[in-house]
Amino acid sequence: MTSQPLAHNHTPGASPTIVFLPGYRSDMQGSKVLALEAWARDRGRAFLRFDYAGCGESPGAFEDQTLESWRDDALRIIDTIVEGPVVLVGSSMGGWLMLLVAIARPARIAGLVGIAAAPDFTRWGFSDAEKRTLAEQGRLEQPSDYGPEPMITTLPFWTSGEANLVLEAPIPFDGPVRLLQGQRDAEVPWELALRLGDTLRSDDVQVTLVKGGDHRLSRETDIRLLLRATEDILTACFSPSSC
């Protein structure tokens, strides 16, 4: 873990600020975050992207990090760089983190957009054999679809995830939420998006299922859907009863 400054790019503009939370082993250079940043800049909208500690250009060792430490990274960057209300856009694990951040900062978080959000994946995303390997060896290596390097999960990360489950009780968030989920996602079951939508306390929750969408949801049509969902959240935030 590190308290050193995190790599980030902040575009000033109109409030609320859109803050992007990447997925596991992802960084702030992905196609979705860059497309969303360009869209926000064209509209004069404040936008912030950053790398968690141990990821991308931020300092720290990846295997020293946990779900909780990355949550704290997000809180720290929001607390120190962003003024006013925030709309969180969370991709995969970032969708879990956005829920934890919303719970921790209820007065700051105005709306949520989840992209293949993966809350509680330490509970449902590992087989019994993989959990035994984690317990016995302290780490798990799995083939990655996103590069030659294996996907590494450490026991401290898994334990941190189990200590920060959010789907076991109503999630205390009342703002607008848009959840985008591909039905051909090999990593996150599409039914999880429905469960998450039901678990959120807010009544303003919309779940969009993309029949041909995979986990990345990074095709041009997927990105257009993301931009529409974000614009919808911003519009909801300007209604008299929101934000």
Coordinates of C-alpha atoms in Angstrom, one line a residue:
M1 CA 0.0 0.0 0.0
T2 CA 1.1 3.6 -0.6
S3 CA 0.2 7.1 0.5
Q4 CA 2.1 8.6 -2.4
P5 CA 0.2 10.7 -5.0
L6 CA -1.7 8.6 -7.5
A7 CA -1.4 9.1 -11.2
H8 CA -4.5 10.9 -12.4
N9 CA -5.9 13.3 -15.0
H10 CA -8.4 15.9 -13.9
T11 CA -10.4 18.0 -16.5
P12 CA -12.1 20.9 -14.8
G13 CA -15.7 21.7 -15.8
A14 CA -19.3 21.8 -14.8
S15 CA -20.4 19.9 -11.7
P16 CA -21.1 17.1 -10.9
T17 CA -17.7 15.6 -11.7
I18 CA -17.6 12.3 -13.5
V19 CA -15.1 9.9 -11.8
F20 CA -14.1 6.7 -13.6
L21 CA -13.2 3.6 -11.5
P22 CA -11.3 1.0 -13.6
G23 CA -11.6 -2.8 -13.1
Y24 CA -9.1 -5.3 -11.7
R25 CA -5.7 -4.8 -13.1
S26 CA -7.0 -2.1 -15.4
D27 CA -5.8 1.5 -15.7
M28 CA -7.0 4.9 -16.8
Q29 CA -5.9 4.4 -20.4
G30 CA -8.8 2.1 -21.5
S31 CA -11.0 2.8 -24.5
K32 CA -14.1 3.4 -22.4
V33 CA -12.6 5.9 -20.0
L34 CA -10.9 7.8 -22.8
A35 CA -14.1 8.0 -24.8
L36 CA -16.0 9.1 -21.7
E37 CA -13.4 11.8 -21.0
A38 CA -13.5 13.2 -24.5
W39 CA -17.3 13.2 -24.4
A40 CA -17.2 15.1 -21.0
R41 CA -14.6 17.6 -22.3
D42 CA -16.7 18.4 -25.4
R43 CA -19.6 19.2 -23.0
G44 CA -17.6 21.2 -20.6
R45 CA -18.1 18.6 -17.9
A46 CA -15.6 18.0 -15.1
F47 CA -14.0 14.6 -15.4
L48 CA -11.4 12.6 -13.4
R49 CA -9.6 9.4 -14.2
F50 CA -6.9 7.8 -12.2
D51 CA -4.8 4.7 -11.5
Y52 CA -5.2 2.8 -8.3
A53 CA -1.9 2.1 -6.3
G54 CA 0.1 -0.6 -8.0
C55 CA -1.8 -0.2 -11.3
G56 CA -0.9 1.8 -14.5
E57 CA 1.3 4.8 -13.7
S58 CA 0.7 4.9 -9.9
P59 CA 3.3 3.8 -7.4
G60 CA 3.2 0.7 -5.4
A61 CA 3.3 -3.1 -5.9
F62 CA 0.1 -4.6 -7.3
E63 CA 0.2 -7.7 -5.0
D64 CA 0.4 -5.4 -1.9
Q65 CA -3.1 -4.0 -2.7
T66 CA -6.5 -5.0 -1.5
L67 CA -10.1 -4.1 -2.4
E68 CA -10.2 -1.9 0.7
S69 CA -6.9 -0.1 -0.1
W70 CA -8.3 0.6 -3.6
R71 CA -11.5 1.9 -2.1
D72 CA -9.4 4.2 0.0
D73 CA -7.5 5.3 -3.1
A74 CA -10.8 6.3 -4.7
L75 CA -11.9 8.1 -1.5
R76 CA -8.6 9.9 -1.2
I77 CA -8.6 11.2 -4.7
I78 CA -12.3 12.3 -4.5
D79 CA -11.6 14.0 -1.1
T80 CA -8.5 15.9 -2.3
I81 CA -9.0 16.7 -5.9
V82 CA -12.8 16.9 -6.6
E83 CA -15.1 19.6 -5.4
G84 CA -18.8 19.2 -5.1
P85 CA -21.0 16.2 -6.1
V86 CA -19.7 13.2 -8.0
V87 CA -21.1 10.7 -10.5
L88 CA -19.2 7.5 -10.3
V89 CA -18.7 5.2 -13.4
G90 CA -17.4 1.8 -12.3
S91 CA -16.2 -0.9 -14.6
S92 CA -16.2 -4.6 -13.4
M93 CA -14.4 -4.5 -10.0
G94 CA -14.8 -0.7 -10.3
G95 CA -18.5 -1.3 -10.0
W96 CA -17.9 -2.9 -6.6
L97 CA -15.7 0.0 -5.5
M98 CA -18.3 2.6 -6.6
L99 CA -20.8 1.0 -4.3
L100 CA -18.3 1.1 -1.4
V101 CA -17.5 4.7 -2.1
A102 CA -21.1 5.6 -2.3
I103 CA -21.7 4.0 1.1
A104 CA -18.7 5.8 2.5
R105 CA -19.5 9.3 1.0
P106 CA -23.3 9.5 0.8
A107 CA -23.3 13.3 0.7
R108 CA -20.9 13.4 -2.2
I109 CA -22.1 10.7 -4.6
A110 CA -24.9 11.9 -6.8
G111 CA -25.3 9.0 -9.2
L112 CA -23.8 5.7 -10.4
V113 CA -23.1 4.0 -13.7
G114 CA -22.0 0.4 -13.6
I115 CA -20.4 -1.4 -16.6
A116 CA -20.5 -5.1 -16.0
A117 CA -20.3 -4.3 -12.3
A118 CA -18.9 -7.2 -10.2
P119 CA -19.7 -6.7 -6.6
D120 CA -18.9 -9.5 -4.2
F121 CA -16.9 -11.4 -6.8
T122 CA -14.8 -13.0 -4.1
R123 CA -17.9 -14.8 -3.0
W124 CA -19.2 -16.1 -6.4
G125 CA -16.2 -15.7 -8.8
F126 CA -13.9 -18.5 -7.4
S127 CA -14.3 -22.2 -7.3
D128 CA -13.8 -24.2 -4.1
A129 CA -10.5 -25.5 -5.5
E130 CA -9.3 -22.0 -6.2
K131 CA -10.3 -20.8 -2.7
R132 CA -8.3 -23.7 -1.3
T133 CA -5.3 -22.7 -3.3
L134 CA -5.6 -19.1 -2.0
A135 CA -5.8 -20.4 1.6
E136 CA -2.9 -22.8 1.2
Q137 CA -0.5 -20.8 -1.0
G138 CA -1.6 -17.2 -0.3
R139 CA -2.0 -16.4 -4.0
L140 CA -3.8 -17.7 -7.1
E141 CA -2.5 -17.5 -10.7
Q142 CA -5.0 -17.8 -13.6
P143 CA -4.7 -17.4 -17.3
S144 CA -5.7 -14.0 -18.5
D145 CA -7.8 -13.2 -21.6
Y146 CA -6.2 -9.7 -21.7
G147 CA -2.5 -10.5 -22.0
P148 CA 0.3 -13.0 -21.6
E149 CA 0.7 -12.3 -17.9
P150 CA -1.4 -14.4 -15.5
M151 CA -4.2 -12.9 -13.5
I152 CA -3.0 -12.9 -9.9
T153 CA -5.2 -12.8 -6.8
T154 CA -3.7 -12.7 -3.4
L155 CA -5.2 -14.0 -0.2
P156 CA -5.2 -10.5 1.4
F157 CA -7.3 -9.2 -1.5
W158 CA -9.7 -12.1 -1.3
T159 CA -10.1 -11.6 2.4
S160 CA -10.6 -7.9 2.0
G161 CA -13.4 -8.7 -0.5
E162 CA -15.1 -11.0 1.9
A163 CA -15.0 -8.3 4.5
N164 CA -16.7 -5.8 2.2
L165 CA -19.6 -7.6 0.7
V166 CA -22.5 -5.4 -0.4
L167 CA -25.2 -7.7 -1.7
E168 CA -26.1 -9.3 1.6
A169 CA -28.4 -6.4 2.6
P170 CA -30.0 -3.3 1.0
I171 CA -27.4 -0.9 -0.3
P172 CA -28.1 2.5 1.2
F173 CA -27.9 4.6 -1.9
D174 CA -30.9 6.7 -3.1
G175 CA -29.6 8.5 -6.2
P176 CA -30.1 7.5 -9.9
V177 CA -28.3 4.3 -11.0
R178 CA -27.8 2.9 -14.5
L179 CA -26.3 -0.6 -14.9
L180 CA -25.0 -1.9 -18.2
Q181 CA -24.5 -5.7 -18.6
G182 CA -23.6 -7.9 -21.5
Q183 CA -25.4 -11.2 -21.7
R184 CA -22.3 -12.9 -23.2
D185 CA -20.1 -11.8 -20.3
A186 CA -17.9 -14.8 -19.5
E187 CA -16.8 -13.3 -16.1
V188 CA -19.9 -11.7 -14.6
P189 CA -23.2 -13.5 -14.8
W190 CA -25.8 -11.2 -16.3
E191 CA -28.3 -12.1 -13.6
L192 CA -26.0 -10.4 -11.1
A193 CA -27.0 -7.0 -12.6
L194 CA -30.6 -7.8 -11.8
R195 CA -29.7 -8.8 -8.3
L196 CA -27.7 -5.6 -7.8
G197 CA -30.5 -3.5 -9.1
D198 CA -32.9 -5.1 -6.7
T199 CA -30.5 -4.7 -3.8
L200 CA -29.9 -1.0 -4.2
R201 CA -32.3 1.0 -2.1
S202 CA -32.9 3.6 -4.8
D203 CA -36.1 3.4 -6.9
D204 CA -34.4 5.1 -9.8
V205 CA -32.4 2.1 -11.0
Q206 CA -32.4 1.0 -14.7
V207 CA -30.6 -2.2 -15.8
T208 CA -29.8 -2.5 -19.5
L209 CA -28.9 -6.0 -20.8
V210 CA -26.9 -6.1 -24.0
K211 CA -27.6 -9.5 -25.7
G212 CA -24.4 -9.6 -27.7
G213 CA -22.2 -7.8 -25.1
D214 CA -19.2 -9.3 -23.5
H215 CA -17.4 -8.3 -20.3
R216 CA -15.5 -5.4 -21.8
L217 CA -18.5 -3.7 -23.4
S218 CA -16.1 -1.7 -25.5
R219 CA -17.6 -1.9 -29.0
E220 CA -18.7 1.4 -30.5
T221 CA -22.3 0.5 -29.8
D222 CA -21.4 -0.3 -26.2
I223 CA -19.6 3.0 -25.7
R224 CA -22.6 4.9 -27.2
L225 CA -24.7 3.1 -24.7
L226 CA -22.4 4.2 -21.9
L227 CA -22.5 7.8 -23.0
R228 CA -26.3 7.8 -23.1
A229 CA -26.4 6.2 -19.6
T230 CA -24.0 8.8 -18.2
E231 CA -26.0 11.6 -19.8
D232 CA -29.2 10.2 -18.4
I233 CA -27.6 10.2 -14.9
L234 CA -26.5 13.8 -15.3
T235 CA -30.0 14.8 -16.5
A236 CA -31.5 13.0 -13.5
C237 CA -29.1 14.9 -11.2
F238 CA -30.5 18.2 -12.4
S239 CA -34.1 17.3 -11.6
P240 CA -35.5 19.1 -8.6
S241 CA -35.7 15.9 -6.5
S242 CA -32.1 14.7 -7.2
C243 CA -28.5 15.6 -6.5

